[in-house]
């Protein structure tokens, strides 16, 4: 089983900088207004782990357009079968 530990993003979609540490919790619920970025957190996870995002955006469409960013970086830290891994994309 894969257990999520941390999600980080810089200039990815709606996020300038995001650091989400879920190691203190056994259950995490994402609650926010529509358009606040809940699906973008899932996009960070799937993009880092599988190189794909749920909305099918091209790589050039994933950086934050509300800043002067022209690239992004993301990382997902997780455990699987007792080993810890970090999946990154820059």
PDB file of N, CA and C in Angstrom:
ATOM      1  N   UNK A   1       0.838  -1.185   0.000  1.00  0.00           N
ATOM      2  CA  UNK A   1       0.000   0.000   0.000  1.00  0.00           C
ATOM      3  C   UNK A   1       0.882   1.247   0.000  1.00  0.00           C
ATOM      4  N   UNK A   2       0.503   2.226  -0.756  1.00  0.00           N
ATOM      5  CA  UNK A   2       1.201   3.501  -0.819  1.00  0.00           C
ATOM      6  C   UNK A   2       0.612   4.438   0.224  1.00  0.00           C
ATOM      7  N   UNK A   3       1.475   5.069   1.035  1.00  0.00           N
ATOM      8  CA  UNK A   3       1.014   6.034   2.032  1.00  0.00           C
ATOM      9  C   UNK A   3       1.641   7.386   1.722  1.00  0.00           C
ATOM     10  N   UNK A   4       0.816   8.366   1.477  1.00  0.00           N
ATOM     11  CA  UNK A   4       1.255   9.719   1.153  1.00  0.00           C
ATOM     12  C   UNK A   4       1.811  10.395   2.402  1.00  0.00           C
ATOM     13  N   UNK A   5       2.968  11.058   2.275  1.00  0.00           N
ATOM     14  CA  UNK A   5       3.588  11.766   3.389  1.00  0.00           C
ATOM     15  C   UNK A   5       3.622  13.279   3.182  1.00  0.00           C
ATOM     16  N   UNK A   6       4.023  13.708   1.976  1.00  0.00           N
ATOM     17  CA  UNK A   6       4.183  15.136   1.732  1.00  0.00           C
ATOM     18  C   UNK A   6       4.004  15.453   0.250  1.00  0.00           C
ATOM     19  N   UNK A   7       3.405  16.612  -0.004  1.00  0.00           N
ATOM     20  CA  UNK A   7       3.223  17.116  -1.367  1.00  0.00           C
ATOM     21  C   UNK A   7       3.791  18.531  -1.409  1.00  0.00           C
ATOM     22  N   UNK A   8       4.658  18.797  -2.378  1.00  0.00           N
ATOM     23  CA  UNK A   8       5.224  20.138  -2.533  1.00  0.00           C
ATOM     24  C   UNK A   8       5.134  20.570  -3.989  1.00  0.00           C
ATOM     25  N   UNK A   9       4.933  21.876  -4.176  1.00  0.00           N
ATOM     26  CA  UNK A   9       4.870  22.423  -5.538  1.00  0.00           C
ATOM     27  C   UNK A   9       5.384  23.851  -5.538  1.00  0.00           C
ATOM     28  N   UNK A  10       6.031  24.212  -6.617  1.00  0.00           N
ATOM     29  CA  UNK A  10       6.450  25.590  -6.869  1.00  0.00           C
ATOM     30  C   UNK A  10       5.993  25.968  -8.268  1.00  0.00           C
ATOM     31  N   UNK A  11       5.157  27.008  -8.328  1.00  0.00           N
ATOM     32  CA  UNK A  11       4.657  27.547  -9.600  1.00  0.00           C
ATOM     33  C   UNK A  11       3.940  26.503 -10.451  1.00  0.00           C
ATOM     34  N   UNK A  12       3.155  25.649  -9.807  1.00  0.00           N
ATOM     35  CA  UNK A  12       2.383  24.620 -10.506  1.00  0.00           C
ATOM     36  C   UNK A  12       0.911  24.997 -10.462  1.00  0.00           C
ATOM     37  N   UNK A  13       0.305  25.158 -11.630  1.00  0.00           N
ATOM     38  CA  UNK A  13      -1.102  25.536 -11.780  1.00  0.00           C
ATOM     39  C   UNK A  13      -1.424  26.727 -10.884  1.00  0.00           C
ATOM     40  N   UNK A  14      -2.347  26.615  -9.925  1.00  0.00           N
ATOM     41  CA  UNK A  14      -2.745  27.780  -9.131  1.00  0.00           C
ATOM     42  C   UNK A  14      -1.801  28.077  -7.974  1.00  0.00           C
ATOM     43  N   UNK A  15      -0.812  27.225  -7.741  1.00  0.00           N
ATOM     44  CA  UNK A  15       0.056  27.385  -6.577  1.00  0.00           C
ATOM     45  C   UNK A  15       1.358  28.092  -6.913  1.00  0.00           C
ATOM     46  N   UNK A  16       1.681  29.121  -6.129  1.00  0.00           N
ATOM     47  CA  UNK A  16       3.006  29.716  -6.190  1.00  0.00           C
ATOM     48  C   UNK A  16       3.958  28.806  -5.434  1.00  0.00           C
ATOM     49  N   UNK A  17       3.634  28.569  -4.158  1.00  0.00           N
ATOM     50  CA  UNK A  17       4.412  27.649  -3.333  1.00  0.00           C
ATOM     51  C   UNK A  17       3.435  26.880  -2.448  1.00  0.00           C
ATOM     52  N   UNK A  18       3.557  25.566  -2.454  1.00  0.00           N
ATOM     53  CA  UNK A  18       2.699  24.704  -1.646  1.00  0.00           C
ATOM     54  C   UNK A  18       3.563  23.681  -0.936  1.00  0.00           C
ATOM     55  N   UNK A  19       3.329  23.512   0.357  1.00  0.00           N
ATOM     56  CA  UNK A  19       3.962  22.440   1.121  1.00  0.00           C
ATOM     57  C   UNK A  19       2.888  21.843   2.019  1.00  0.00           C
ATOM     58  N   UNK A  20       2.508  20.619   1.735  1.00  0.00           N
ATOM     59  CA  UNK A  20       1.435  19.941   2.453  1.00  0.00           C
ATOM     60  C   UNK A  20       2.010  18.691   3.102  1.00  0.00           C
ATOM     61  N   UNK A  21       2.143  18.716   4.431  1.00  0.00           N
ATOM     62  CA  UNK A  21       2.687  17.594   5.194  1.00  0.00           C
ATOM     63  C   UNK A  21       1.526  16.879   5.876  1.00  0.00           C
ATOM     64  N   UNK A  22       1.312  15.630   5.529  1.00  0.00           N
ATOM     65  CA  UNK A  22       0.177  14.889   6.084  1.00  0.00           C
ATOM     66  C   UNK A  22       0.626  13.761   7.015  1.00  0.00           C
ATOM     67  N   UNK A  23       1.866  13.816   7.495  1.00  0.00           N
ATOM     68  CA  UNK A  23       2.394  12.735   8.335  1.00  0.00           C
ATOM     69  C   UNK A  23       1.741  12.681   9.710  1.00  0.00           C
ATOM     70  N   UNK A  24       1.135  13.765  10.162  1.00  0.00           N
ATOM     71  CA  UNK A  24       0.517  13.800  11.491  1.00  0.00           C
ATOM     72  C   UNK A  24      -0.886  13.197  11.516  1.00  0.00           C
ATOM     73  N   UNK A  25      -1.426  12.884  10.350  1.00  0.00           N
ATOM     74  CA  UNK A  25      -2.830  12.506  10.262  1.00  0.00           C
ATOM     75  C   UNK A  25      -3.001  11.113   9.662  1.00  0.00           C
ATOM     76  N   UNK A  26      -4.000  10.397  10.152  1.00  0.00           N
ATOM     77  CA  UNK A  26      -4.310   9.096   9.554  1.00  0.00           C
ATOM     78  C   UNK A  26      -5.337   9.242   8.434  1.00  0.00           C
ATOM     79  N   UNK A  27      -6.046  10.366   8.414  1.00  0.00           N
ATOM     80  CA  UNK A  27      -7.046  10.628   7.383  1.00  0.00           C
ATOM     81  C   UNK A  27      -6.983  12.109   7.018  1.00  0.00           C
ATOM     82  N   UNK A  28      -6.998  12.411   5.728  1.00  0.00           N
ATOM     83  CA  UNK A  28      -6.943  13.797   5.262  1.00  0.00           C
ATOM     84  C   UNK A  28      -8.132  14.046   4.351  1.00  0.00           C
ATOM     85  N   UNK A  29      -8.807  15.163   4.572  1.00  0.00           N
ATOM     86  CA  UNK A  29      -9.941  15.561   3.752  1.00  0.00           C
ATOM     87  C   UNK A  29      -9.642  16.935   3.164  1.00  0.00           C
ATOM     88  N   UNK A  30      -9.814  17.087   1.867  1.00  0.00           N
ATOM     89  CA  UNK A  30      -9.614  18.376   1.210  1.00  0.00           C
ATOM     90  C   UNK A  30     -10.963  19.078   1.098  1.00  0.00           C
ATOM     91  N   UNK A  31     -11.108  20.183   1.819  1.00  0.00           N
ATOM     92  CA  UNK A  31     -12.353  20.941   1.817  1.00  0.00           C
ATOM     93  C   UNK A  31     -12.022  22.395   1.495  1.00  0.00           C
ATOM     94  N   UNK A  32     -12.635  22.923   0.453  1.00  0.00           N
ATOM     95  CA  UNK A  32     -12.421  24.322   0.071  1.00  0.00           C
ATOM     96  C   UNK A  32     -13.486  24.712  -0.946  1.00  0.00           C
ATOM     97  N   UNK A  33     -13.571  26.006  -1.216  1.00  0.00           N
ATOM     98  CA  UNK A  33     -14.506  26.503  -2.219  1.00  0.00           C
ATOM     99  C   UNK A  33     -14.143  25.970  -3.600  1.00  0.00           C
ATOM    100  N   UNK A  34     -15.126  25.991  -4.492  1.00  0.00           N
ATOM    101  CA  UNK A  34     -14.861  25.638  -5.889  1.00  0.00           C
ATOM    102  C   UNK A  34     -13.792  26.567  -6.445  1.00  0.00           C
ATOM    103  N   UNK A  35     -12.875  26.002  -7.200  1.00  0.00           N
ATOM    104  CA  UNK A  35     -11.817  26.792  -7.814  1.00  0.00           C
ATOM    105  C   UNK A  35     -10.643  27.103  -6.905  1.00  0.00           C
ATOM    106  N   UNK A  36     -10.626  26.544  -5.689  1.00  0.00           N
ATOM    107  CA  UNK A  36      -9.554  26.853  -4.733  1.00  0.00           C
ATOM    108  C   UNK A  36      -8.287  26.037  -4.957  1.00  0.00           C
ATOM    109  N   UNK A  37      -8.365  24.934  -5.723  1.00  0.00           N
ATOM    110  CA  UNK A  37      -7.161  24.163  -6.019  1.00  0.00           C
ATOM    111  C   UNK A  37      -7.135  22.743  -5.487  1.00  0.00           C
ATOM    112  N   UNK A  38      -8.274  22.209  -5.072  1.00  0.00           N
ATOM    113  CA  UNK A  38      -8.313  20.827  -4.563  1.00  0.00           C
ATOM    114  C   UNK A  38      -7.890  19.825  -5.629  1.00  0.00           C
ATOM    115  N   UNK A  39      -8.427  19.939  -6.809  1.00  0.00           N
ATOM    116  CA  UNK A  39      -8.064  19.024  -7.899  1.00  0.00           C
ATOM    117  C   UNK A  39      -6.612  19.213  -8.306  1.00  0.00           C
ATOM    118  N   UNK A  40      -6.091  20.423  -8.156  1.00  0.00           N
ATOM    119  CA  UNK A  40      -4.691  20.661  -8.496  1.00  0.00           C
ATOM    120  C   UNK A  40      -3.745  19.895  -7.576  1.00  0.00           C
ATOM    121  N   UNK A  41      -4.142  19.657  -6.330  1.00  0.00           N
ATOM    122  CA  UNK A  41      -3.331  18.818  -5.439  1.00  0.00           C
ATOM    123  C   UNK A  41      -3.281  17.400  -5.988  1.00  0.00           C
ATOM    124  N   UNK A  42      -4.400  16.894  -6.456  1.00  0.00           N
ATOM    125  CA  UNK A  42      -4.416  15.567  -7.083  1.00  0.00           C
ATOM    126  C   UNK A  42      -3.591  15.569  -8.366  1.00  0.00           C
ATOM    127  N   UNK A  43      -3.600  16.687  -9.083  1.00  0.00           N
ATOM    128  CA  UNK A  43      -2.781  16.807 -10.295  1.00  0.00           C
ATOM    129  C   UNK A  43      -1.295  16.739  -9.966  1.00  0.00           C
ATOM    130  N   UNK A  44      -0.892  17.344  -8.857  1.00  0.00           N
ATOM    131  CA  UNK A  44       0.509  17.270  -8.429  1.00  0.00           C
ATOM    132  C   UNK A  44       0.902  15.819  -8.191  1.00  0.00           C
ATOM    133  N   UNK A  45       0.056  15.090  -7.487  1.00  0.00           N
ATOM    134  CA  UNK A  45       0.357  13.693  -7.152  1.00  0.00           C
ATOM    135  C   UNK A  45       0.450  12.836  -8.410  1.00  0.00           C
ATOM    136  N   UNK A  46      -0.533  12.932  -9.284  1.00  0.00           N
ATOM    137  CA  UNK A  46      -0.517  12.086 -10.484  1.00  0.00           C
ATOM    138  C   UNK A  46       0.578  12.493 -11.461  1.00  0.00           C
ATOM    139  N   UNK A  47       0.873  13.787 -11.546  1.00  0.00           N
ATOM    140  CA  UNK A  47       1.949  14.248 -12.431  1.00  0.00           C
ATOM    141  C   UNK A  47       3.306  13.751 -11.929  1.00  0.00           C
ATOM    142  N   UNK A  48       3.531  13.814 -10.620  1.00  0.00           N
ATOM    143  CA  UNK A  48       4.811  13.358 -10.060  1.00  0.00           C
ATOM    144  C   UNK A  48       4.963  11.844 -10.174  1.00  0.00           C
ATOM    145  N   UNK A  49       3.895  11.104  -9.905  1.00  0.00           N
ATOM    146  CA  UNK A  49       3.984   9.640  -9.900  1.00  0.00           C
ATOM    147  C   UNK A  49       3.907   9.016 -11.287  1.00  0.00           C
ATOM    148  N   UNK A  50       3.077   9.580 -12.164  1.00  0.00           N
ATOM    149  CA  UNK A  50       2.795   8.927 -13.447  1.00  0.00           C
ATOM    150  C   UNK A  50       3.123   9.768 -14.679  1.00  0.00           C
ATOM    151  N   UNK A  51       3.507  11.045 -14.471  1.00  0.00           N
ATOM    152  CA  UNK A  51       3.797  11.913 -15.608  1.00  0.00           C
ATOM    153  C   UNK A  51       2.557  12.335 -16.370  1.00  0.00           C
ATOM    154  N   UNK A  52       1.401  12.224 -15.729  1.00  0.00           N
ATOM    155  CA  UNK A  52       0.123  12.609 -16.346  1.00  0.00           C
ATOM    156  C   UNK A  52      -0.684  13.394 -15.327  1.00  0.00           C
ATOM    157  N   UNK A  53      -1.624  14.185 -15.806  1.00  0.00           N
ATOM    158  CA  UNK A  53      -2.504  14.903 -14.898  1.00  0.00           C
ATOM    159  C   UNK A  53      -3.949  14.624 -15.277  1.00  0.00           C
ATOM    160  N   UNK A  54      -4.862  14.670 -14.296  1.00  0.00           N
ATOM    161  CA  UNK A  54      -6.251  14.262 -14.553  1.00  0.00           C
ATOM    162  C   UNK A  54      -6.987  15.103 -15.584  1.00  0.00           C
ATOM    163  N   UNK A  55      -6.553  16.320 -15.808  1.00  0.00           N
ATOM    164  CA  UNK A  55      -7.246  17.186 -16.767  1.00  0.00           C
ATOM    165  C   UNK A  55      -6.640  17.128 -18.159  1.00  0.00           C
ATOM    166  N   UNK A  56      -5.547  16.407 -18.320  1.00  0.00           N
ATOM    167  CA  UNK A  56      -4.949  16.245 -19.633  1.00  0.00           C
ATOM    168  C   UNK A  56      -4.202  17.456 -20.163  1.00  0.00           C
ATOM    169  N   UNK A  57      -3.776  18.356 -19.269  1.00  0.00           N
ATOM    170  CA  UNK A  57      -3.015  19.528 -19.701  1.00  0.00           C
ATOM    171  C   UNK A  57      -1.673  19.110 -20.287  1.00  0.00           C
ATOM    172  N   UNK A  58      -1.213  19.840 -21.281  1.00  0.00           N
ATOM    173  CA  UNK A  58       0.137  19.644 -21.816  1.00  0.00           C
ATOM    174  C   UNK A  58       1.138  20.177 -20.795  1.00  0.00           C
ATOM    175  N   UNK A  59       2.371  19.681 -20.849  1.00  0.00           N
ATOM    176  CA  UNK A  59       3.404  20.102 -19.891  1.00  0.00           C
ATOM    177  C   UNK A  59       3.579  21.619 -19.866  1.00  0.00           C
ATOM    178  N   UNK A  60       3.492  22.270 -21.010  1.00  0.00           N
ATOM    179  CA  UNK A  60       3.657  23.717 -21.081  1.00  0.00           C
ATOM    180  C   UNK A  60       2.515  24.507 -20.481  1.00  0.00           C
ATOM    181  N   UNK A  61       1.430  23.841 -20.113  1.00  0.00           N
ATOM    182  CA  UNK A  61       0.270  24.509 -19.518  1.00  0.00           C
ATOM    183  C   UNK A  61       0.213  24.356 -18.005  1.00  0.00           C
ATOM    184  N   UNK A  62       1.195  23.700 -17.403  1.00  0.00           N
ATOM    185  CA  UNK A  62       1.126  23.378 -15.981  1.00  0.00           C
ATOM    186  C   UNK A  62       1.736  24.425 -15.060  1.00  0.00           C
ATOM    187  N   UNK A  63       2.518  25.362 -15.589  1.00  0.00           N
ATOM    188  CA  UNK A  63       3.127  26.357 -14.710  1.00  0.00           C
ATOM    189  C   UNK A  63       2.114  27.428 -14.335  1.00  0.00           C
ATOM    190  N   UNK A  64       2.360  28.098 -13.215  1.00  0.00           N
ATOM    191  CA  UNK A  64       1.465  29.117 -12.684  1.00  0.00           C
ATOM    192  C   UNK A  64       1.521  30.361 -13.556  1.00  0.00           C
ATOM    193  N   UNK A  65       0.423  30.694 -14.179  1.00  0.00           N
ATOM    194  CA  UNK A  65       0.372  31.857 -15.072  1.00  0.00           C
ATOM    195  C   UNK A  65       0.132  33.165 -14.323  1.00  0.00           C
ATOM    196  N   UNK A  66      -0.146  33.087 -13.017  1.00  0.00           N
ATOM    197  CA  UNK A  66      -0.359  34.297 -12.222  1.00  0.00           C
ATOM    198  C   UNK A  66       0.957  34.892 -11.732  1.00  0.00           C
ATOM    199  N   UNK A  67       2.057  34.233 -12.021  1.00  0.00           N
ATOM    200  CA  UNK A  67       3.387  34.740 -11.680  1.00  0.00           C
ATOM    201  C   UNK A  67       4.162  34.879 -12.987  1.00  0.00           C
ATOM    202  N   UNK A  68       5.408  35.197 -12.895  1.00  0.00           N
ATOM    203  CA  UNK A  68       6.257  35.275 -14.081  1.00  0.00           C
ATOM    204  C   UNK A  68       6.922  33.937 -14.370  1.00  0.00           C
ATOM    205  N   UNK A  69       6.411  32.870 -13.797  1.00  0.00           N
ATOM    206  CA  UNK A  69       7.028  31.548 -13.931  1.00  0.00           C
ATOM    207  C   UNK A  69       6.967  31.034 -15.365  1.00  0.00           C
ATOM    208  N   UNK A  70       8.011  30.367 -15.758  1.00  0.00           N
ATOM    209  CA  UNK A  70       8.043  29.694 -17.059  1.00  0.00           C
ATOM    210  C   UNK A  70       8.313  28.204 -16.889  1.00  0.00           C
ATOM    211  N   UNK A  71       8.454  27.771 -15.631  1.00  0.00           N
ATOM    212  CA  UNK A  71       8.629  26.352 -15.326  1.00  0.00           C
ATOM    213  C   UNK A  71       8.082  26.097 -13.928  1.00  0.00           C
ATOM    214  N   UNK A  72       7.971  24.847 -13.567  1.00  0.00           N
ATOM    215  CA  UNK A  72       7.445  24.468 -12.262  1.00  0.00           C
ATOM    216  C   UNK A  72       8.265  23.308 -11.712  1.00  0.00           C
ATOM    217  N   UNK A  73       8.092  23.062 -10.413  1.00  0.00           N
ATOM    218  CA  UNK A  73       8.672  21.862  -9.808  1.00  0.00           C
ATOM    219  C   UNK A  73       7.659  21.296  -8.824  1.00  0.00           C
ATOM    220  N   UNK A  74       7.602  19.979  -8.751  1.00  0.00           N
ATOM    221  CA  UNK A  74       6.702  19.301  -7.823  1.00  0.00           C
ATOM    222  C   UNK A  74       7.426  18.108  -7.217  1.00  0.00           C
ATOM    223  N   UNK A  75       7.010  17.721  -6.013  1.00  0.00           N
ATOM    224  CA  UNK A  75       7.535  16.499  -5.409  1.00  0.00           C
ATOM    225  C   UNK A  75       6.474  15.880  -4.515  1.00  0.00           C
ATOM    226  N   UNK A  76       6.488  14.567  -4.483  1.00  0.00           N
ATOM    227  CA  UNK A  76       5.566  13.798  -3.657  1.00  0.00           C
ATOM    228  C   UNK A  76       6.395  12.778  -2.893  1.00  0.00           C
ATOM    229  N   UNK A  77       6.300  12.832  -1.575  1.00  0.00           N
ATOM    230  CA  UNK A  77       7.018  11.883  -0.717  1.00  0.00           C
ATOM    231  C   UNK A  77       6.006  10.863  -0.207  1.00  0.00           C
ATOM    232  N   UNK A  78       6.361   9.587  -0.300  1.00  0.00           N
ATOM    233  CA  UNK A  78       5.443   8.531   0.115  1.00  0.00           C
ATOM    234  C   UNK A  78       6.226   7.302   0.561  1.00  0.00           C
ATOM    235  N   UNK A  79       5.527   6.406   1.251  1.00  0.00           N
ATOM    236  CA  UNK A  79       6.120   5.117   1.615  1.00  0.00           C
ATOM    237  C   UNK A  79       5.357   4.011   0.908  1.00  0.00           C
ATOM    238  N   UNK A  80       6.082   2.952   0.602  1.00  0.00           N
ATOM    239  CA  UNK A  80       5.472   1.757   0.017  1.00  0.00           C
ATOM    240  C   UNK A  80       6.282   0.561   0.489  1.00  0.00           C
ATOM    241  N   UNK A  81       5.605  -0.402   1.080  1.00  0.00           N
ATOM    242  CA  UNK A  81       6.240  -1.625   1.574  1.00  0.00           C
ATOM    243  C   UNK A  81       7.428  -1.329   2.486  1.00  0.00           C
ATOM    244  N   UNK A  82       7.297  -0.316   3.349  1.00  0.00           N
ATOM    245  CA  UNK A  82       8.328   0.001   4.322  1.00  0.00           C
ATOM    246  C   UNK A  82       9.461   0.874   3.822  1.00  0.00           C
ATOM    247  N   UNK A  83       9.492   1.207   2.548  1.00  0.00           N
ATOM    248  CA  UNK A  83      10.534   2.076   1.991  1.00  0.00           C
ATOM    249  C   UNK A  83       9.942   3.443   1.669  1.00  0.00           C
ATOM    250  N   UNK A  84      10.755   4.491   1.823  1.00  0.00           N
ATOM    251  CA  UNK A  84      10.325   5.856   1.541  1.00  0.00           C
ATOM    252  C   UNK A  84      10.877   6.296   0.191  1.00  0.00           C
ATOM    253  N   UNK A  85      10.031   6.950  -0.594  1.00  0.00           N
ATOM    254  CA  UNK A  85      10.395   7.410  -1.935  1.00  0.00           C
ATOM    255  C   UNK A  85       9.996   8.872  -2.104  1.00  0.00           C
ATOM    256  N   UNK A  86      10.678   9.565  -2.997  1.00  0.00           N
ATOM    257  CA  UNK A  86      10.299  10.922  -3.392  1.00  0.00           C
ATOM    258  C   UNK A  86      10.250  10.959  -4.915  1.00  0.00           C
ATOM    259  N   UNK A  87       9.077  11.267  -5.442  1.00  0.00           N
ATOM    260  CA  UNK A  87       8.900  11.418  -6.892  1.00  0.00           C
ATOM    261  C   UNK A  87       8.917  12.908  -7.198  1.00  0.00           C
ATOM    262  N   UNK A  88       9.764  13.321  -8.144  1.00  0.00           N
ATOM    263  CA  UNK A  88       9.884  14.742  -8.464  1.00  0.00           C
ATOM    264  C   UNK A  88       9.772  14.978  -9.964  1.00  0.00           C
ATOM    265  N   UNK A  89       9.385  16.198 -10.290  1.00  0.00           N
ATOM    266  CA  UNK A  89       9.367  16.665 -11.671  1.00  0.00           C
ATOM    267  C   UNK A  89       9.793  18.120 -11.659  1.00  0.00           C
ATOM    268  N   UNK A  90      10.693  18.507 -12.548  1.00  0.00           N
ATOM    269  CA  UNK A  90      11.074  19.921 -12.669  1.00  0.00           C
ATOM    270  C   UNK A  90      10.987  20.306 -14.116  1.00  0.00           C
TER     271      UNK A  90
END
